[in-house]
Tab-separated table of C-alpha atoms and ligand atoms in Angstrom:
chain	number	residue	atom	x	y	z
A	1	MET	CA	71.015	159.414	5.340
A	2	SER	CA	69.169	160.215	8.517
A	3	THR	CA	66.101	162.380	8.036
A	4	LEU	CA	66.634	164.118	11.348
A	5	ILE	CA	69.792	166.166	11.272
A	6	THR	CA	70.933	167.491	14.619
A	7	SER	CA	72.014	171.098	14.950
A	8	GLY	CA	75.688	170.087	15.334
A	9	THR	CA	75.677	168.195	12.043
A	10	ALA	CA	73.683	170.918	10.275
A	11	GLU	CA	76.307	173.425	11.420
A	12	VAL	CA	79.107	171.286	9.966
A	13	LEU	CA	77.304	170.880	6.625
A	14	ALA	CA	76.675	174.640	6.442
A	15	ALA	CA	80.353	175.278	7.214
A	16	LEU	CA	81.423	172.858	4.480
A	17	GLN	CA	79.330	174.820	2.005
A	18	GLN	CA	81.300	177.984	2.930
A	19	TYR	CA	84.624	176.392	2.018
A	20	ARG	CA	83.467	175.956	-1.572
A	21	GLU	CA	83.066	179.677	-2.011
A	22	ASP	CA	85.721	181.833	-3.677
A	23	ASP	CA	86.473	183.612	-0.426
A	24	PRO	CA	86.176	180.867	2.217
A	25	PRO	CA	86.332	181.781	5.911
A	26	ALA	CA	89.782	181.315	7.480
A	27	LEU	CA	88.215	179.228	10.215
A	28	THR	CA	88.420	175.614	11.357
A	29	LEU	CA	85.445	173.267	11.163
A	30	PRO	CA	82.858	173.450	13.966
A	31	PRO	CA	83.954	171.188	16.874
A	32	SER	CA	81.058	168.765	16.324
A	33	ALA	CA	82.803	167.731	13.060
A	34	TYR	CA	85.102	165.688	15.302
A	35	THR	CA	82.553	164.308	17.731
A	36	SER	CA	79.152	163.842	16.022
A	37	PRO	CA	78.216	160.153	15.575
A	38	GLU	CA	75.675	161.262	12.980
A	39	LEU	CA	78.346	162.986	10.901
A	40	TRP	CA	80.513	159.857	11.206
A	41	GLU	CA	77.676	157.838	9.661
A	42	MET	CA	77.376	160.352	6.827
A	43	GLU	CA	81.125	160.155	6.282
A	44	ARG	CA	80.866	156.378	6.139
A	45	GLU	CA	78.314	156.599	3.351
A	46	ARG	CA	79.907	159.435	1.388
A	47	ILE	CA	83.638	159.010	2.030
A	48	PHE	CA	84.783	155.756	3.649
A	49	ASN	CA	82.644	153.517	1.417
A	50	ARG	CA	83.516	155.386	-1.794
A	51	CYS	CA	87.052	156.763	-1.646
A	52	TRP	CA	90.485	155.345	-2.386
A	53	TYR	CA	92.827	154.496	0.482
A	54	LEU	CA	96.518	153.743	0.171
A	55	VAL	CA	96.984	150.474	2.086
A	56	ALA	CA	100.350	148.988	1.142
A	57	HIS	CA	103.532	149.227	-0.851
A	58	VAL	CA	103.848	146.615	-3.538
A	59	GLY	CA	106.937	145.276	-1.707
A	60	GLN	CA	104.506	143.905	0.900
A	61	LEU	CA	102.638	142.067	-1.881
A	62	ALA	CA	105.565	140.923	-4.020
A	63	THR	CA	105.040	137.144	-4.012
A	64	ALA	CA	101.966	135.012	-4.712
A	65	GLY	CA	100.279	134.424	-1.360
A	66	ASP	CA	101.341	137.720	0.205
A	67	TYR	CA	98.492	139.573	1.832
A	68	VAL	CA	97.858	142.818	3.712
A	69	ALA	CA	94.737	143.121	5.869
A	70	VAL	CA	93.359	146.451	7.113
A	71	SER	CA	90.087	147.862	8.335
A	72	ILE	CA	88.427	150.964	6.864
A	73	ALA	CA	85.862	152.407	9.267
A	74	GLY	CA	85.217	148.961	10.725
A	75	GLU	CA	85.030	147.267	7.317
A	76	PRO	CA	87.690	144.535	7.028
A	77	VAL	CA	89.670	144.482	3.771
A	78	VAL	CA	92.290	142.030	2.587
A	79	VAL	CA	94.558	142.620	-0.406
A	80	THR	CA	96.237	139.533	-1.879
A	81	ARG	CA	98.692	138.661	-4.603
A	82	ALA	CA	97.102	135.639	-6.313
A	83	LYS	CA	98.917	132.804	-8.104
A	84	ASP	CA	98.358	134.473	-11.496
A	85	ASP	CA	100.137	137.574	-10.137
A	86	VAL	CA	96.923	139.618	-10.013
A	87	LEU	CA	96.139	141.795	-6.991
A	88	HIS	CA	92.737	141.268	-5.393
A	89	ALA	CA	91.047	143.357	-2.717
A	90	MET	CA	88.106	141.755	-0.979
A	91	SER	CA	86.020	141.355	2.133
A	92	PRO	CA	87.597	138.688	4.371
A	93	ILE	CA	84.324	137.743	6.046
A	94	CYS	CA	83.372	134.079	5.762
A	95	ARG	CA	80.236	133.600	3.635
A	96	HIS	CA	79.025	130.834	5.976
A	97	ARG	CA	78.357	132.439	9.353
A	98	LEU	CA	80.405	135.621	8.913
A	99	MET	CA	83.525	134.981	10.934
A	100	PRO	CA	86.480	137.174	9.848
A	101	LEU	CA	89.064	135.053	8.039
A	102	VAL	CA	92.066	137.183	8.903
A	103	GLU	CA	92.988	139.896	11.385
A	104	PRO	CA	94.614	143.212	10.359
A	105	GLY	CA	98.293	142.734	9.579
A	106	ALA	CA	100.353	141.147	6.824
A	107	GLY	CA	101.577	137.685	5.946
A	108	ARG	CA	101.770	134.944	3.356
A	109	THR	CA	99.359	132.052	2.849
A	110	ASP	CA	98.051	129.622	0.195
A	111	ALA	CA	94.430	130.097	1.189
A	112	PHE	CA	92.227	131.576	3.899
A	113	THR	CA	90.649	128.918	6.060
A	114	CYS	CA	87.876	129.991	8.388
A	115	GLN	CA	88.600	128.730	11.895
A	116	TYR	CA	84.914	128.289	12.706
A	117	HIS	CA	83.904	125.389	10.371
A	118	LEU	CA	86.932	125.262	8.075
A	119	TRP	CA	85.503	126.709	4.875
A	120	LYS	CA	88.463	127.509	2.672
A	121	TYR	CA	88.923	130.376	0.175
A	122	GLY	CA	91.582	130.896	-2.494
A	123	LEU	CA	93.663	134.044	-2.892
A	124	ASP	CA	91.089	135.336	-5.410
A	125	GLY	CA	88.301	134.862	-2.853
A	126	ARG	CA	86.679	131.842	-4.520
A	127	LEU	CA	85.487	129.058	-2.236
A	128	ARG	CA	87.782	126.050	-2.450
A	129	GLY	CA	86.164	123.757	0.069
A	130	ALA	CA	83.312	123.582	2.577
A	131	PRO	CA	83.097	120.422	4.738
A	132	TYR	CA	79.787	118.504	4.902
A	133	MET	CA	77.855	120.943	2.679
A	134	GLY	CA	76.988	118.378	-0.023
A	135	GLY	CA	73.484	117.773	1.362
A	136	ASN	CA	72.406	121.425	1.016
A	137	LYS	CA	70.802	121.610	-2.452
A	138	GLN	CA	70.441	125.401	-2.403
A	139	PHE	CA	74.177	125.876	-1.834
A	140	GLU	CA	76.262	126.373	-5.005
A	141	PRO	CA	79.948	126.257	-4.005
A	142	LYS	CA	81.052	127.627	-7.386
A	143	ASP	CA	79.012	130.822	-6.846
A	144	CYS	CA	80.458	131.396	-3.401
A	145	ARG	CA	83.109	134.084	-3.431
A	146	LEU	CA	84.292	136.812	-1.072
A	147	PRO	CA	82.908	140.215	-2.199
A	148	GLN	CA	85.485	142.015	-4.350
A	149	PHE	CA	86.604	145.633	-3.922
A	150	ALA	CA	88.429	147.912	-6.351
A	151	VAL	CA	92.236	147.787	-6.209
A	152	ALA	CA	94.829	149.865	-8.050
A	153	GLU	CA	98.602	149.946	-8.132
A	154	TRP	CA	100.269	153.255	-8.928
A	155	ASN	CA	104.088	153.384	-9.014
A	156	GLY	CA	104.308	150.670	-6.383
A	157	LEU	CA	101.627	152.138	-4.124
A	158	VAL	CA	98.547	149.961	-3.632
A	159	PHE	CA	95.164	151.645	-3.196
A	160	VAL	CA	91.779	150.082	-2.424
A	161	ASN	CA	88.219	151.328	-2.644
A	162	LEU	CA	85.261	149.568	-1.006
A	163	ASP	CA	83.183	150.586	-4.035
A	164	ALA	CA	84.003	147.996	-6.704
A	165	ASN	CA	82.769	150.419	-9.406
A	166	ALA	CA	84.695	153.457	-8.193
A	167	ASP	CA	86.199	155.938	-10.651
A	168	PRO	CA	89.850	154.765	-11.005
A	169	ILE	CA	92.354	156.777	-8.964
A	170	GLY	CA	95.289	156.285	-11.367
A	171	ALA	CA	94.222	158.990	-13.826
A	172	HIS	CA	93.966	161.505	-10.970
A	173	LEU	CA	97.391	160.600	-9.581
A	174	ASP	CA	98.847	160.824	-13.089
A	175	LEU	CA	97.948	164.534	-13.167
A	176	ALA	CA	100.614	165.132	-10.502
A	177	ALA	CA	103.048	162.433	-11.666
A	178	HIS	CA	105.442	164.855	-13.394
A	179	GLN	CA	106.302	166.371	-10.003
A	180	PHE	CA	107.584	162.969	-8.839
A	181	THR	CA	109.169	161.350	-11.927
A	182	ASN	CA	112.688	162.079	-10.656
A	183	TYR	CA	112.043	160.094	-7.475
A	184	ARG	CA	111.856	156.848	-9.484
A	185	LEU	CA	109.125	155.681	-7.163
A	186	ASN	CA	108.531	152.429	-9.034
A	187	GLU	CA	112.162	151.391	-8.475
A	188	MET	CA	112.154	152.147	-4.767
A	189	VAL	CA	112.075	149.439	-2.121
A	190	LEU	CA	110.444	149.391	1.291
A	191	VAL	CA	112.913	149.625	4.194
A	192	ASP	CA	110.533	150.184	7.082
A	193	SER	CA	106.792	149.981	7.728
A	194	TRP	CA	104.478	150.579	10.680
A	195	SER	CA	100.932	150.398	11.963
A	196	TYR	CA	99.828	152.358	15.041
A	197	GLU	CA	96.543	153.390	16.555
A	198	TRP	CA	95.946	157.030	17.456
A	199	GLN	CA	93.037	158.286	19.563
A	200	ALA	CA	92.060	161.101	17.209
A	201	ASN	CA	89.485	161.962	14.569
A	202	TRP	CA	90.770	161.401	11.034
A	203	LYS	CA	89.998	164.994	9.971
A	204	SER	CA	92.166	166.520	12.732
A	205	VAL	CA	94.937	164.224	11.562
A	206	MET	CA	94.498	165.402	7.976
A	207	GLU	CA	94.399	169.086	8.902
A	208	ASN	CA	97.724	168.455	10.614
A	209	GLY	CA	98.962	166.733	7.466
A	210	HIS	CA	98.005	169.730	5.313
A	211	GLU	CA	100.045	172.312	7.205
A	212	ASN	CA	103.610	172.851	8.264
A	213	TYR	CA	102.809	175.555	10.830
A	214	HIS	CA	102.652	173.004	13.682
A	215	VAL	CA	106.345	172.170	13.178
A	216	ILE	CA	107.174	175.244	15.326
A	217	GLY	CA	105.360	173.549	18.223
A	218	LEU	CA	105.023	169.786	17.992
A	219	HIS	CA	108.273	169.191	16.082
A	220	ARG	CA	110.425	172.050	17.381
A	221	GLU	CA	113.295	169.724	18.296
A	222	THR	CA	113.070	167.254	15.392
A	223	LEU	CA	111.831	168.896	12.165
A	224	GLU	CA	112.076	172.638	12.842
A	225	PRO	CA	115.860	172.836	12.235
A	226	PHE	CA	115.531	171.604	8.635
A	227	MET	CA	111.861	172.137	7.734
A	228	PRO	CA	110.957	175.376	9.528
A	229	GLY	CA	107.283	175.778	10.376
A	230	GLY	CA	107.342	179.511	9.624
A	231	SER	CA	108.014	178.953	5.920
A	232	ASP	CA	105.272	179.190	3.315
A	233	MET	CA	103.927	175.938	1.989
A	234	PHE	CA	103.076	175.894	-1.718
A	235	VAL	CA	99.874	174.041	-2.577
A	236	GLU	CA	98.583	172.940	-5.971
A	237	GLN	CA	95.320	171.110	-6.522
A	238	TYR	CA	95.213	168.674	-9.449
A	239	SER	CA	91.805	167.133	-8.854
A	240	PRO	CA	89.346	166.917	-5.946
A	241	TRP	CA	91.293	163.773	-4.969
A	242	VAL	CA	94.893	164.834	-5.543
A	243	LEU	CA	96.748	167.750	-4.009
A	244	HIS	CA	100.441	168.546	-4.283
A	245	ALA	CA	102.226	170.536	-1.576
A	246	ARG	CA	105.809	171.661	-1.135
A	247	ILE	CA	107.351	172.172	2.274
A	248	PRO	CA	110.552	174.259	2.073
A	249	PHE	CA	113.771	172.850	3.574
A	250	ALA	CA	116.020	175.229	5.533
A	251	ALA	CA	118.865	174.366	3.125
A	252	SER	CA	118.766	172.404	-0.096
A	253	VAL	CA	119.766	168.739	0.093
A	254	VAL	CA	121.698	166.983	-2.661
A	255	PRO	CA	120.562	163.376	-2.941
A	256	GLU	CA	122.968	160.413	-3.012
A	257	THR	CA	121.383	158.545	-5.932
A	258	LEU	CA	118.584	160.499	-7.584
A	259	THR	CA	118.815	163.415	-9.990
A	260	LEU	CA	116.464	165.976	-8.513
A	261	ASN	CA	115.787	169.484	-9.813
A	262	GLU	CA	116.310	172.598	-7.731
A	263	VAL	CA	112.723	172.685	-6.444
A	264	GLN	CA	112.929	169.034	-5.406
A	265	GLN	CA	116.272	169.555	-3.666
A	266	SER	CA	114.902	172.418	-1.613
A	267	ASN	CA	111.442	171.080	-0.702
A	268	GLY	CA	109.704	168.133	0.825
A	269	MET	CA	107.504	167.153	-2.154
A	270	VAL	CA	104.112	165.997	-0.908
A	271	LEU	CA	101.250	164.316	-2.688
A	272	LEU	CA	98.025	164.029	-0.712
A	273	THR	CA	95.211	161.805	-1.887
A	274	PHE	CA	91.811	162.688	-0.464
A	275	PRO	CA	90.619	161.532	2.016
A	276	SER	CA	93.617	160.478	4.065
A	277	SER	CA	96.652	159.094	2.275
A	278	ALA	CA	99.913	160.836	1.419
A	279	PHE	CA	103.524	160.471	0.501
A	280	ILE	CA	106.435	162.862	0.775
A	281	GLY	CA	109.590	162.816	-1.297
A	282	ALA	CA	112.605	164.131	0.589
A	283	SER	CA	116.002	163.667	-1.055
A	284	ASP	CA	116.524	159.939	-1.819
A	285	GLN	CA	113.512	158.821	0.162
A	286	ILE	CA	109.771	158.637	-0.006
A	287	VAL	CA	107.758	158.269	3.186
A	288	TRP	CA	104.159	157.141	2.741
A	289	PHE	CA	101.328	157.421	5.227
A	290	SER	CA	97.725	156.414	5.327
A	291	PHE	CA	95.334	157.312	8.117
A	292	LEU	CA	92.568	154.735	8.090
A	293	PRO	CA	89.578	155.862	10.160
A	294	SER	CA	88.484	153.209	12.675
A	295	ALA	CA	86.011	155.159	14.824
A	296	ILE	CA	85.025	158.771	15.325
A	297	ASP	CA	87.978	159.212	17.688
A	298	ARG	CA	90.439	156.634	16.345
A	299	VAL	CA	92.652	156.188	13.282
A	300	GLN	CA	95.030	153.439	12.281
A	301	VAL	CA	98.245	155.025	11.044
A	302	ILE	CA	100.027	152.849	8.512
A	303	GLY	CA	102.951	153.644	6.266
A	304	GLY	CA	106.535	153.035	5.360
A	305	VAL	CA	109.867	154.405	4.163
A	306	LEU	CA	111.014	153.767	0.585
A	307	THR	CA	114.423	154.323	-0.917
A	308	MET	CA	116.602	153.286	-3.832
A	309	PRO	CA	117.863	149.678	-3.543
A	310	GLU	CA	121.536	150.708	-3.501
A	311	LEU	CA	120.998	152.768	-0.320
A	312	VAL	CA	119.414	150.003	1.751
A	313	GLY	CA	121.499	149.321	4.841
A	314	VAL	CA	124.238	151.760	3.837
A	315	SER	CA	122.721	155.245	3.899
A	316	GLU	CA	122.872	157.163	7.164
A	317	ALA	CA	120.268	159.579	5.803
A	318	VAL	CA	117.788	156.734	5.350
A	319	THR	CA	118.401	155.517	8.911
A	320	ARG	CA	117.932	159.067	10.201
A	321	THR	CA	114.651	159.370	8.308
A	322	GLN	CA	113.380	156.109	9.784
A	323	GLN	CA	114.219	157.327	13.301
A	324	ALA	CA	112.751	160.804	12.756
A	325	VAL	CA	109.528	159.438	11.312
A	326	THR	CA	109.178	156.955	14.157
A	327	ALA	CA	109.686	159.705	16.751
A	328	MET	CA	107.232	161.950	14.932
A	329	ILE	CA	104.436	159.456	14.571
A	330	ASN	CA	104.865	157.895	18.008
A	331	ASP	CA	105.522	160.881	20.196
A	332	GLU	CA	104.952	164.205	18.536
A	333	ASP	CA	102.001	164.159	16.144
A	334	ARG	CA	100.259	161.398	18.081
A	335	LEU	CA	100.441	163.148	21.463
A	336	GLY	CA	99.413	166.466	19.918
A	337	LEU	CA	96.446	165.068	18.027
A	338	GLU	CA	95.251	162.909	20.909
A	339	ALA	CA	95.280	166.035	23.093
A	340	VAL	CA	93.266	167.911	20.432
A	341	GLN	CA	90.691	165.110	20.460
A	342	ARG	CA	90.183	165.759	24.181
A	343	GLY	CA	89.854	169.494	23.445
A	344	VAL	CA	87.199	169.200	20.732
A	345	SER	CA	84.762	167.625	23.209
A	346	SER	CA	84.813	170.639	25.520
A	347	ARG	CA	81.481	172.455	25.947
A	348	PHE	CA	83.399	175.650	25.283
A	349	ALA	CA	85.027	174.531	22.034
A	350	GLU	CA	84.406	176.812	19.033
A	351	ARG	CA	85.712	177.259	15.505
A	352	GLY	CA	89.294	178.583	15.511
A	353	HIS	CA	91.041	181.143	13.277
A	354	LEU	CA	93.597	179.786	10.809
A	355	SER	CA	97.027	181.383	10.325
A	356	PRO	CA	97.975	182.380	6.766
A	357	LYS	CA	100.749	179.776	7.198
A	358	GLU	CA	98.200	176.960	7.415
A	359	GLN	CA	95.367	178.307	5.272
A	360	PRO	CA	96.444	177.058	1.821
A	361	GLY	CA	96.575	173.390	2.801
A	362	VAL	CA	93.843	173.249	5.437
A	363	LEU	CA	91.312	175.183	3.325
A	364	ALA	CA	92.107	172.941	0.334
A	365	PHE	CA	91.410	169.910	2.533
A	366	TYR	CA	88.107	171.442	3.680
A	367	ARG	CA	87.139	172.190	0.066
A	368	ASN	CA	87.801	168.571	-0.905
A	369	LEU	CA	85.909	167.394	2.158
A	370	ALA	CA	82.965	169.559	1.054
A	371	HIS	CA	83.201	168.093	-2.447
A	372	ALA	CA	83.074	164.545	-1.106
A	373	MET	CA	80.310	165.240	1.420
A	374	LEU	CA	78.080	167.562	-0.610
A	375	GLY	CA	78.695	166.437	-4.205
A	376	ASP	CA	80.013	168.232	-7.268
A	377	GLU	CA	80.322	171.960	-7.120
A	378	PRO	CA	77.984	174.034	-9.280
A	379	ASN	CA	80.908	175.298	-11.375
A	380	GLY	CA	82.107	171.710	-11.916
A	381	ARG	CA	85.582	172.261	-10.493
B	1	LIG	S1	81.708	130.827	9.749
B	1	LIG	FE1	83.313	130.341	8.457
B	1	LIG	S2	83.159	128.235	8.171
B	1	LIG	FE2	81.482	128.693	9.420
B	2	LIG	FE1	103.518	166.677	12.267
């Protein structure tokens, strides 16, 4: 960490401390939280390099050779399904002269061959060949392997953590699992997926993801009729990494295939994983999102729609969800959050007051942010 902390960063750290108190201020973060390069570096050290990110559905990694490549705060990551069926997450940077082996995206391959001098790596990251290296006595090909990250699969959702020794996320997710058993997540199949870049800070995006209040504005035509923004969101915290929220529907929805209880039929059932991944169960579908930070003012938005296999290609509701989500992420949330990113840089920007409609989720996000940035709370919550 830098020894010289600028006043903007000091103000953000002091504000974070306030959110851990029993009576936190109903205020947004100071504007420099979204613009300070110094804070971004602190976040890299304390959040991006240590936390779990949802990066794929297992349907994208079903067959040996399948891979998904992403970037977390500029750090390339590739997740592969190896020949022995094991998932690996690793750094796809060639150990020779550091050329990236693969660009963000998804595909299928037998091996990763570096285009620079053709060093070749297996799906587990071990070096399989390096032309004309025999004369270098210090070079041990059998010790050459791509650095490994932590990877976890939970009900078909694939998470990675750049810290290979990270505390496993599964036990935290399990604490909220009973809320989602009826969705039969591990039987669901992927019917749509996306990857888009937004010009916004990841924390603005997550504030937006922790409240339903903005539906009255940004989604007044699309979501407001069935998920009104004036309703009260219920929030339940299971661990500093896992938060469950319920967003009331205007009328309850009876699913086509699943057996959902009354609460599940009348709410969008959300599970948020700190820092920036989430899924929402709504009737027969689950929509997952992950907001991977790429720079202080950019996030990569990835995600997909899951449903029961018997509904694929036949359910109008699933098609409607795909269209609504696409409209939302392309036009509504994106445009709103990109505009906010322009606003936070204003010389006249200040902390804003939060409505009671948005406080439960946004203040829970801030509390978890404080936990990640400042360490364990004195009372060991
Ligand atoms: S940098 Fe990859 S083979 Fe040389
Ligand atoms: Fe939204």
